mmCIF file of C-alpha atoms in Angstrom:
data_model
loop_
_atom_site.group_PDB
_atom_site.id
_atom_site.type_symbol
_atom_site.label_atom_id
_atom_site.label_comp_id
_atom_site.label_asym_id
_atom_site.label_seq_id
_atom_site.Cartn_x
_atom_site.Cartn_y
_atom_site.Cartn_z
ATOM 1 C CA MET L 1 21.056 19.057 -31.060
ATOM 2 C CA LYS L 2 22.712 19.361 -27.690
ATOM 3 C CA ASP L 3 25.510 16.608 -26.762
ATOM 4 C CA MET L 4 24.393 14.941 -23.487
ATOM 5 C CA ARG L 5 27.336 14.819 -21.057
ATOM 6 C CA ALA L 6 26.834 11.541 -19.122
ATOM 7 C CA CYS L 7 29.104 10.393 -16.253
ATOM 8 C CA ILE L 8 29.298 7.132 -14.397
ATOM 9 C CA LEU L 9 27.848 6.756 -10.988
ATOM 10 C CA VAL L 10 28.749 3.776 -8.412
ATOM 11 C CA PRO L 11 27.107 3.720 -5.411
ATOM 12 C CA THR L 12 28.685 0.818 -3.200
ATOM 13 C CA TYR L 13 28.254 -0.347 0.404
ATOM 14 C CA ASN L 14 30.524 -3.140 1.569
ATOM 15 C CA ASN L 15 31.134 -4.956 -1.875
ATOM 16 C CA GLY L 16 34.835 -4.820 -1.469
ATOM 17 C CA ARG L 17 35.158 -8.355 -3.201
ATOM 18 C CA THR L 18 33.848 -7.129 -6.397
ATOM 19 C CA LEU L 19 34.009 -3.242 -6.334
ATOM 20 C CA ALA L 20 37.608 -3.269 -7.874
ATOM 21 C CA ASN L 21 36.596 -5.635 -10.882
ATOM 22 C CA VAL L 22 33.668 -3.091 -11.555
ATOM 23 C CA LEU L 23 36.187 -0.231 -11.686
ATOM 24 C CA LYS L 24 38.086 -1.777 -14.050
ATOM 25 C CA GLY L 25 35.546 -2.953 -16.398
ATOM 26 C CA ILE L 26 34.574 0.784 -16.303
ATOM 27 C CA GLU L 27 37.980 1.880 -17.308
ATOM 28 C CA ALA L 28 38.379 -0.845 -19.886
ATOM 29 C CA VAL L 29 35.442 0.868 -22.022
ATOM 30 C CA GLY L 30 37.150 4.416 -21.514
ATOM 31 C CA GLU L 31 34.800 5.966 -19.048
ATOM 32 C CA LYS L 32 36.965 8.916 -17.386
ATOM 33 C CA GLU L 33 34.004 10.856 -15.451
ATOM 34 C CA VAL L 34 33.351 8.640 -12.444
ATOM 35 C CA PHE L 35 31.683 9.495 -9.519
ATOM 36 C CA VAL L 36 31.676 6.692 -6.639
ATOM 37 C CA VAL L 37 29.401 7.287 -3.543
ATOM 38 C CA ASP L 38 30.780 5.150 -0.622
ATOM 39 C CA ASP L 39 27.549 4.901 1.621
ATOM 40 C CA GLY L 40 29.399 4.420 5.056
ATOM 41 C CA SER L 41 31.381 1.025 4.124
ATOM 42 C CA THR L 42 33.157 -0.739 7.042
ATOM 43 C CA ASP L 43 35.056 -3.597 4.837
ATOM 44 C CA ALA L 44 37.997 -2.726 2.510
ATOM 45 C CA THR L 45 36.204 -0.279 0.434
ATOM 46 C CA ALA L 46 37.960 3.120 1.286
ATOM 47 C CA GLY L 47 41.783 1.155 0.357
ATOM 48 C CA ILE L 48 40.175 -0.018 -2.812
ATOM 49 C CA LEU L 49 39.128 3.562 -3.986
ATOM 50 C CA ASP L 50 42.095 5.085 -3.175
ATOM 51 C CA GLY L 51 43.893 3.108 -5.556
ATOM 52 C CA PHE L 52 42.182 4.683 -8.474
ATOM 53 C CA GLY L 53 43.545 8.035 -8.981
ATOM 54 C CA HIS L 54 40.667 9.500 -11.614
ATOM 55 C CA LEU L 55 37.550 8.598 -9.445
ATOM 56 C CA ARG L 56 35.195 11.338 -7.744
ATOM 57 C CA ILE L 57 34.794 9.760 -4.460
ATOM 58 C CA LEU L 58 31.871 10.950 -2.365
ATOM 59 C CA ARG L 59 31.550 9.556 1.474
ATOM 60 C CA HIS L 60 28.646 9.303 3.922
ATOM 61 C CA GLU L 61 30.148 8.696 7.588
ATOM 62 C CA LYS L 62 27.270 6.331 8.166
ATOM 63 C CA ASN L 63 24.910 3.976 5.782
ATOM 64 C CA ARG L 64 21.815 6.033 4.930
ATOM 65 C CA GLY L 65 20.621 3.570 1.840
ATOM 66 C CA LYS L 66 21.300 3.149 -1.722
ATOM 67 C CA GLY L 67 18.659 5.808 -2.944
ATOM 68 C CA ALA L 68 20.506 8.488 -0.276
ATOM 69 C CA ALA L 69 24.029 7.360 -2.059
ATOM 70 C CA LEU L 70 22.374 7.813 -5.820
ATOM 71 C CA ARG L 71 21.043 11.392 -4.453
ATOM 72 C CA THR L 72 24.146 12.592 -3.320
ATOM 73 C CA GLY L 73 25.968 11.414 -6.616
ATOM 74 C CA PHE L 74 23.078 12.954 -8.706
ATOM 75 C CA ASP L 75 23.496 16.315 -7.133
ATOM 76 C CA ALA L 76 27.028 16.058 -7.384
ATOM 77 C CA ALA L 77 26.785 15.394 -10.820
ATOM 78 C CA HIS L 78 24.752 17.689 -11.672
ATOM 79 C CA ARG L 79 26.535 20.678 -10.011
ATOM 80 C CA GLU L 80 29.540 19.910 -12.269
ATOM 81 C CA GLY L 81 27.303 20.184 -15.511
ATOM 82 C CA PHE L 82 26.599 16.480 -16.283
ATOM 83 C CA ASP L 83 23.140 15.855 -18.087
ATOM 84 C CA TYR L 84 22.943 12.235 -17.345
ATOM 85 C CA ALA L 85 24.295 9.792 -14.638
ATOM 86 C CA ILE L 86 24.687 5.858 -15.613
ATOM 87 C CA THR L 87 24.255 3.890 -12.787
ATOM 88 C CA ILE L 88 25.858 0.537 -12.068
ATOM 89 C CA ASP L 89 25.808 -1.572 -9.452
ATOM 90 C CA SER L 90 29.019 -2.961 -7.491
ATOM 91 C CA ASP L 91 27.928 -6.060 -6.660
ATOM 92 C CA GLY L 92 29.410 -7.267 -10.006
ATOM 93 C CA GLN L 93 26.100 -8.401 -11.588
ATOM 94 C CA HIS L 94 26.173 -5.910 -14.342
ATOM 95 C CA ASP L 95 28.729 -6.084 -17.235
ATOM 96 C CA PRO L 96 30.321 -2.520 -17.574
ATOM 97 C CA PHE L 97 30.826 -3.307 -21.510
ATOM 98 C CA ASP L 98 26.940 -2.556 -21.455
ATOM 99 C CA ILE L 99 27.607 1.053 -20.543
ATOM 100 C CA VAL L 100 28.163 1.508 -24.252
ATOM 101 C CA ARG L 101 24.611 0.738 -25.256
ATOM 102 C CA LEU L 102 23.359 2.953 -22.236
ATOM 103 C CA ARG L 103 25.374 5.641 -23.529
ATOM 104 C CA ARG L 104 24.138 5.013 -27.208
ATOM 105 C CA ALA L 105 20.482 5.174 -26.235
ATOM 106 C CA VAL L 106 21.134 8.732 -24.438
ATOM 107 C CA ASP L 107 22.564 9.948 -27.526
ATOM 108 C CA VAL L 108 19.648 8.924 -29.717
ATOM 109 C CA ASN L 109 16.960 9.869 -26.985
ATOM 110 C CA PRO L 110 17.699 12.906 -25.240
ATOM 111 C CA GLY L 111 15.867 13.604 -22.236
ATOM 112 C CA ALA L 112 14.756 10.025 -21.958
ATOM 113 C CA MET L 113 15.071 7.742 -18.733
ATOM 114 C CA ILE L 114 17.011 5.089 -19.984
ATOM 115 C CA MET L 115 16.417 1.518 -18.292
ATOM 116 C CA GLY L 116 18.666 -1.488 -18.701
ATOM 117 C CA VAL L 117 16.424 -4.732 -18.909
ATOM 118 C CA ARG L 118 18.043 -7.901 -17.661
ATOM 119 C CA ASP L 119 17.278 -11.095 -19.002
ATOM 120 C CA MET L 120 15.530 -12.648 -15.919
ATOM 121 C CA SER L 121 14.788 -16.001 -17.506
ATOM 122 C CA GLY L 122 18.198 -17.577 -16.635
ATOM 123 C CA GLN L 123 18.511 -20.623 -14.676
ATOM 124 C CA ASP L 124 21.080 -18.696 -12.051
ATOM 125 C CA VAL L 125 18.540 -16.074 -11.577
ATOM 126 C CA PRO L 126 16.896 -16.126 -8.089
ATOM 127 C CA GLY L 127 13.218 -17.290 -7.974
ATOM 128 C CA LYS L 128 12.473 -14.355 -5.383
ATOM 129 C CA SER L 129 13.964 -11.650 -7.686
ATOM 130 C CA SER L 130 12.047 -12.842 -10.631
ATOM 131 C CA PHE L 131 8.794 -12.922 -8.817
ATOM 132 C CA GLY L 132 9.701 -9.410 -7.165
ATOM 133 C CA ASN L 133 10.457 -7.819 -10.550
ATOM 134 C CA ARG L 134 6.810 -8.960 -11.774
ATOM 135 C CA PHE L 135 5.428 -7.655 -8.929
ATOM 136 C CA SER L 136 7.187 -4.368 -8.989
ATOM 137 C CA ASN L 137 6.586 -3.980 -12.898
ATOM 138 C CA PHE L 138 2.782 -4.652 -12.320
ATOM 139 C CA TRP L 139 2.455 -1.999 -9.528
ATOM 140 C CA PHE L 140 4.670 0.375 -11.901
ATOM 141 C CA ARG L 141 1.930 -0.086 -14.863
ATOM 142 C CA VAL L 142 -0.996 0.670 -12.451
ATOM 143 C CA GLU L 143 0.841 3.760 -11.254
ATOM 144 C CA THR L 144 1.725 5.221 -14.683
ATOM 145 C CA GLY L 145 0.415 3.355 -17.395
ATOM 146 C CA TRP L 146 3.738 2.323 -18.722
ATOM 147 C CA ARG L 147 4.678 -1.159 -19.182
ATOM 148 C CA LEU L 148 8.462 -1.763 -18.382
ATOM 149 C CA GLN L 149 10.203 -5.262 -18.500
ATOM 150 C CA ASP L 150 12.759 -4.579 -15.465
ATOM 151 C CA THR L 151 11.617 -1.845 -12.884
ATOM 152 C CA GLN L 152 13.927 -3.272 -10.610
ATOM 153 C CA THR L 153 17.494 -2.579 -12.249
ATOM 154 C CA GLY L 154 19.744 -0.640 -11.067
ATOM 155 C CA PHE L 155 21.738 -0.188 -14.425
ATOM 156 C CA ARG L 156 20.128 3.143 -15.747
ATOM 157 C CA ALA L 157 20.822 6.226 -17.198
ATOM 158 C CA TYR L 158 18.845 8.941 -15.391
ATOM 159 C CA PRO L 159 18.441 12.517 -17.044
ATOM 160 C CA LEU L 160 19.647 15.113 -13.976
ATOM 161 C CA LYS L 161 17.865 17.835 -14.397
ATOM 162 C CA PRO L 162 14.378 16.580 -13.617
ATOM 163 C CA VAL L 163 15.985 13.856 -11.101
ATOM 164 C CA CYS L 164 17.685 16.301 -9.196
ATOM 165 C CA ALA L 165 14.428 18.760 -9.189
ATOM 166 C CA MET L 166 12.334 15.830 -8.206
ATOM 167 C CA ARG L 167 11.226 16.007 -3.815
ATOM 168 C CA ALA L 168 11.696 12.129 -2.715
ATOM 169 C CA TRP L 169 10.395 10.487 0.344
ATOM 170 C CA THR L 170 12.658 7.403 0.105
ATOM 171 C CA THR L 171 16.246 7.053 0.628
ATOM 172 C CA ARG L 172 16.460 3.018 0.346
ATOM 173 C CA PHE L 173 16.076 0.390 -2.271
ATOM 174 C CA GLU L 174 12.478 1.860 -2.989
ATOM 175 C CA TYR L 175 14.217 5.006 -4.142
ATOM 176 C CA GLU L 176 14.716 3.303 -7.395
ATOM 177 C CA ILE L 177 10.918 2.817 -7.872
ATOM 178 C CA GLU L 178 10.047 6.112 -6.338
ATOM 179 C CA SER L 179 12.308 7.876 -8.654
ATOM 180 C CA ILE L 180 10.925 6.168 -11.996
ATOM 181 C CA VAL L 181 7.173 6.899 -11.171
ATOM 182 C CA ARG L 182 7.722 10.287 -10.696
ATOM 183 C CA LEU L 183 9.360 10.701 -13.704
ATOM 184 C CA ALA L 184 6.745 9.134 -15.621
ATOM 185 C CA TRP L 185 4.216 11.320 -13.758
ATOM 186 C CA LYS L 186 6.413 14.294 -15.211
ATOM 187 C CA GLY L 187 5.915 12.797 -18.853
ATOM 188 C CA ILE L 188 9.719 11.375 -19.297
ATOM 189 C CA PRO L 189 9.686 8.912 -21.936
ATOM 190 C CA PHE L 190 11.286 5.300 -21.315
ATOM 191 C CA VAL L 191 13.630 3.581 -23.437
ATOM 192 C CA GLN L 192 14.523 0.006 -22.721
ATOM 193 C CA VAL L 193 17.862 -1.161 -23.296
ATOM 194 C CA PRO L 194 18.669 -4.804 -22.883
ATOM 195 C CA VAL L 195 22.078 -6.017 -20.669
ATOM 196 C CA SER L 196 23.453 -8.919 -19.231
ATOM 197 C CA VAL L 197 23.325 -9.933 -15.636
ATOM 198 C CA ARG L 198 25.415 -12.426 -13.798
ATOM 199 C CA TYR L 199 23.857 -14.130 -10.403
ATOM 200 C CA ASP L 200 26.301 -17.026 -10.016
ATOM 201 C CA MET L 201 29.177 -15.347 -8.624
ATOM 202 C CA GLU L 202 30.407 -16.598 -5.300
ATOM 203 C CA ASP L 203 31.778 -13.149 -4.344
ATOM 204 C CA ARG L 204 28.539 -11.178 -4.738
ATOM 205 C CA VAL L 205 27.063 -9.725 -1.908
ATOM 206 C CA SER L 206 23.347 -8.398 -1.900
ATOM 207 C CA HIS L 207 22.366 -5.886 0.945
ATOM 208 C CA PHE L 208 18.387 -6.588 0.107
ATOM 209 C CA ARG L 209 16.593 -7.805 2.757
ATOM 210 C CA PRO L 210 13.251 -9.394 1.520
ATOM 211 C CA GLY L 211 11.306 -8.807 4.792
ATOM 212 C CA PRO L 212 11.877 -5.267 5.757
ATOM 213 C CA ASP L 213 12.865 -3.932 2.172
ATOM 214 C CA PHE L 214 9.846 -5.739 0.509
ATOM 215 C CA LEU L 215 7.490 -4.118 2.998
ATOM 216 C CA ARG L 216 8.696 -0.747 2.385
ATOM 217 C CA ILE L 217 8.173 -1.407 -1.135
ATOM 218 C CA SER L 218 5.067 -2.310 -0.592
ATOM 219 C CA LEU L 219 3.895 0.217 1.462
ATOM 220 C CA LEU L 220 5.473 3.047 -1.068
ATOM 221 C CA ASN L 221 3.457 1.295 -3.656
ATOM 222 C CA SER L 222 0.301 1.706 -1.571
ATOM 223 C CA VAL L 223 1.117 5.584 -1.203
ATOM 224 C CA LEU L 224 1.617 5.941 -5.085
ATOM 225 C CA VAL L 225 -1.341 4.186 -6.160
ATOM 226 C CA THR L 226 -3.412 6.448 -3.783
ATOM 227 C CA LEU L 227 -1.719 9.416 -5.555
ATOM 228 C CA ALA L 228 -2.319 7.585 -8.853
ATOM 229 C CA PHE L 229 -6.009 7.373 -8.299
ATOM 230 C CA LEU L 230 -6.478 10.432 -6.954
ATOM 231 C CA TRP L 231 -4.346 12.610 -9.252
ATOM 232 C CA HIS L 232 -2.276 10.800 -12.072
ATOM 233 C CA TRP L 233 -5.077 9.023 -13.486
ATOM 234 C CA PRO L 234 -7.856 11.657 -13.511
ATOM 235 C CA LYS L 235 -5.026 13.923 -15.268
ATOM 236 C CA GLN L 236 -4.558 11.243 -17.999
ATOM 237 C CA LEU L 237 -8.119 10.803 -18.762
ATOM 238 C CA PHE L 238 -8.604 14.317 -19.356
ATOM 239 C CA THR L 239 -5.298 14.642 -21.259
ATOM 240 C CA GLY L 240 -5.629 11.579 -23.726
ATOM 241 C CA GLY L 241 -6.806 8.600 -21.736
ATOM 242 C CA ARG L 242 -3.672 6.485 -22.673
ATOM 243 C CA LEU L 243 -3.616 5.002 -19.223
ATOM 244 C CA TRP L 244 -7.566 4.102 -19.584
ATOM 245 C CA ARG L 245 -6.876 2.180 -22.784
ATOM 246 C CA GLU L 246 -3.779 0.463 -21.251
ATOM 247 C CA LEU L 247 -6.096 -0.826 -18.147
ATOM 248 C CA LYS L 248 -8.934 -1.869 -20.417
ATOM 249 C CA ALA L 249 -6.761 -3.909 -22.604
ATOM 250 C CA GLU L 250 -5.410 -5.617 -19.803
ATOM 251 C CA ALA L 251 -8.802 -6.248 -18.154
ATOM 252 C CA ILE L 252 -10.296 -7.568 -21.519
ATOM 253 C CA ARG L 253 -7.201 -9.855 -22.811
ATOM 254 C CA PRO L 254 -8.838 -11.708 -25.697
ATOM 255 C CA GLU L 255 -6.420 -14.564 -25.283
ATOM 256 C CA GLU L 256 -7.579 -15.171 -21.737
ATOM 257 C CA SER L 257 -10.350 -17.630 -21.282
ATOM 258 C CA SER L 258 -14.147 -16.558 -19.860
ATOM 259 C CA TRP L 259 -13.374 -18.756 -16.893
ATOM 260 C CA LYS L 260 -10.281 -17.093 -15.950
ATOM 261 C CA LYS L 261 -11.776 -13.974 -15.878
ATOM 262 C CA SER L 262 -14.623 -15.163 -13.913
ATOM 263 C CA VAL L 263 -11.980 -16.536 -10.940
ATOM 264 C CA SER L 264 -10.410 -13.513 -11.487
ATOM 265 C CA ILE L 265 -13.392 -11.388 -10.533
ATOM 266 C CA GLY L 266 -14.486 -13.942 -7.940
ATOM 267 C CA PHE L 267 -11.328 -13.774 -6.044
ATOM 268 C CA GLY L 268 -11.007 -9.583 -6.072
ATOM 269 C CA LEU L 269 -14.761 -9.795 -4.494
ATOM 270 C CA PHE L 270 -13.807 -12.050 -2.121
ATOM 271 C CA MET L 271 -10.917 -10.255 -1.171
ATOM 272 C CA GLY L 272 -12.933 -6.995 -1.003
ATOM 273 C CA ILE L 273 -15.078 -8.120 1.739
ATOM 274 C CA LEU L 274 -12.356 -10.074 3.553
ATOM 275 C CA PRO L 275 -12.495 -8.320 7.312
ATOM 276 C CA ILE L 276 -8.571 -7.262 6.891
ATOM 277 C CA TRP L 277 -9.488 -3.557 5.506
ATOM 278 C CA GLY L 278 -6.614 -1.304 4.708
ATOM 279 C CA PHE L 279 -4.699 -4.560 3.426
ATOM 280 C CA GLN L 280 -6.934 -6.072 0.834
ATOM 281 C CA LEU L 281 -5.015 -4.989 -1.959
ATOM 282 C CA LEU L 282 -1.553 -5.683 -0.199
ATOM 283 C CA VAL L 283 -2.700 -9.499 0.264
ATOM 284 C CA ALA L 284 -4.595 -9.621 -3.060
ATOM 285 C CA ILE L 285 -2.165 -8.587 -5.524
ATOM 286 C CA PRO L 286 0.706 -11.152 -4.478
ATOM 287 C CA LEU L 287 -1.681 -13.582 -4.644
ATOM 288 C CA ALA L 288 -3.102 -12.737 -7.914
ATOM 289 C CA PHE L 289 0.277 -13.026 -9.362
ATOM 290 C CA PHE L 290 0.990 -16.728 -7.808
ATOM 291 C CA LEU L 291 -2.394 -17.801 -9.126
ATOM 292 C CA LYS L 292 -1.859 -16.092 -12.287
ATOM 293 C CA LEU L 293 -5.000 -14.205 -12.383
ATOM 294 C CA ASN L 294 -5.855 -10.965 -14.198
ATOM 295 C CA ARG L 295 -4.622 -8.606 -12.062
ATOM 296 C CA VAL L 296 -6.913 -5.591 -13.122
ATOM 297 C CA LEU L 297 -9.712 -7.256 -12.708
ATOM 298 C CA VAL L 298 -8.858 -8.490 -9.411
ATOM 299 C CA VAL L 299 -7.947 -5.158 -8.182
ATOM 300 C CA ALA L 300 -11.110 -3.688 -9.551
ATOM 301 C CA ALA L 301 -13.391 -6.203 -8.087
ATOM 302 C CA ALA L 302 -11.446 -5.839 -4.700
ATOM 303 C CA ASN L 303 -12.595 -2.229 -4.585
ATOM 304 C CA ILE L 304 -16.374 -3.430 -3.667
ATOM 305 C CA SER L 305 -15.182 -2.676 -0.238
ATOM 306 C CA ILE L 306 -15.117 1.278 -0.816
ATOM 307 C CA PRO L 307 -17.435 3.564 1.015
ATOM 308 C CA PRO L 308 -20.207 3.846 -1.664
ATOM 309 C CA MET L 309 -20.415 0.349 -2.034
ATOM 310 C CA ILE L 310 -21.417 -0.568 1.494
ATOM 311 C CA PRO L 311 -24.988 -0.233 1.360
ATOM 312 C CA PHE L 312 -25.312 -2.478 -1.735
ATOM 313 C CA ILE L 313 -22.848 -5.166 0.104
ATOM 314 C CA VAL L 314 -25.301 -4.897 3.543
ATOM 315 C CA PHE L 315 -28.368 -5.210 1.299
ATOM 316 C CA GLY L 316 -27.131 -7.973 -0.975
ATOM 317 C CA SER L 317 -25.955 -9.622 2.328
ATOM 318 C CA TYR L 318 -29.538 -9.293 3.484
ATOM 319 C CA LEU L 319 -31.187 -10.847 0.216
ATOM 320 C CA SER L 320 -28.707 -13.881 0.370
ATOM 321 C CA GLY L 321 -28.800 -14.674 4.044
ATOM 322 C CA ALA L 322 -32.800 -14.436 4.239
ATOM 323 C CA PRO L 323 -33.405 -18.160 2.627
ATOM 324 C CA PHE L 324 -31.345 -19.635 5.337
ATOM 325 C CA MET L 325 -32.929 -18.022 8.103
ATOM 326 C CA ALA L 326 -36.264 -19.974 7.919
ATOM 327 C CA ASN L 327 -39.401 -17.760 8.198
ATOM 328 C CA ASP L 328 -37.825 -15.311 10.438
ATOM 329 C CA ARG L 329 -37.546 -11.916 8.385
ATOM 330 C CA VAL L 330 -35.853 -8.672 9.757
ATOM 331 C CA GLN L 331 -38.386 -6.188 9.861
ATOM 332 C CA VAL L 332 -36.833 -2.765 8.901
ATOM 333 C CA HIS L 333 -38.797 0.265 10.216
ATOM 334 C CA ASP L 334 -39.014 3.739 9.395
ATOM 335 C CA PRO L 335 -36.910 5.490 12.039
ATOM 336 C CA THR L 336 -39.702 8.039 12.653
ATOM 337 C CA ASP L 337 -41.633 5.679 13.927
ATOM 338 C CA LEU L 338 -39.263 4.551 16.711
#
């Protein structure tokens, strides 16, 4: 078996207060093959990087986004013959000593996508981060059939050959979602490795903007779900049906009460006929998470508004509304009589 040649990749943007400690931690675990992509930083990042002699430094003149920085690093590492790039964020939330765990997983699972799973149950973990991660995990499962615990982690080991052959649309935070969805569609297996995380640091700077970045991620998921319905799911049904079994198990859930299933279906039907066409699922899914409903049943019921169901909705509305219209009845005539 060929030994996997792995490097470290650090994308960074204006993290001058934490970058040096991250790089020192990488040095402390004996890593020498380190790529750093400076994504147009305007702080002291350039001077900090110049103080480390062994780094392969790649620079963007202007900030292009985390996804673009990762892709620049992937291409450079692949050209130099590396099989894997282990990515670690420069904001200090990850412990560089966990690189050893990811390297071990690469050696044991060559060709797999390795995900560093953070413990999101700690008291210092922001509520919006925990919710956003659960939300992302659900969408990933809908799109691919894989159940992952942390789809938003930046601590990963990417297999470079399939990643560099991939044509991605996105260039910012949402790239980390798009990349793993596309890898899953290619049949790349996933391996999850527990890693530590810190959110309580005073010097930590996050460039994630909840409003615009969450909107971009939601729009990306809408596109990916559409592609999954039109291509990935039918393909899975004809090549083993694993996704169908996963969705069926999620919908049935023996431990869930009948009342909760009924409420989930009712809520889905309500969202399906709510006159916000094109946005029903974008609204229904977050609310289903917030209300702790069965998401599969909510999504399935919300699809009542798809075009083939419209005649049934109209006819059902007519029947249910007739008792409230006194004795007046709408006469439906044969159009040939007009």
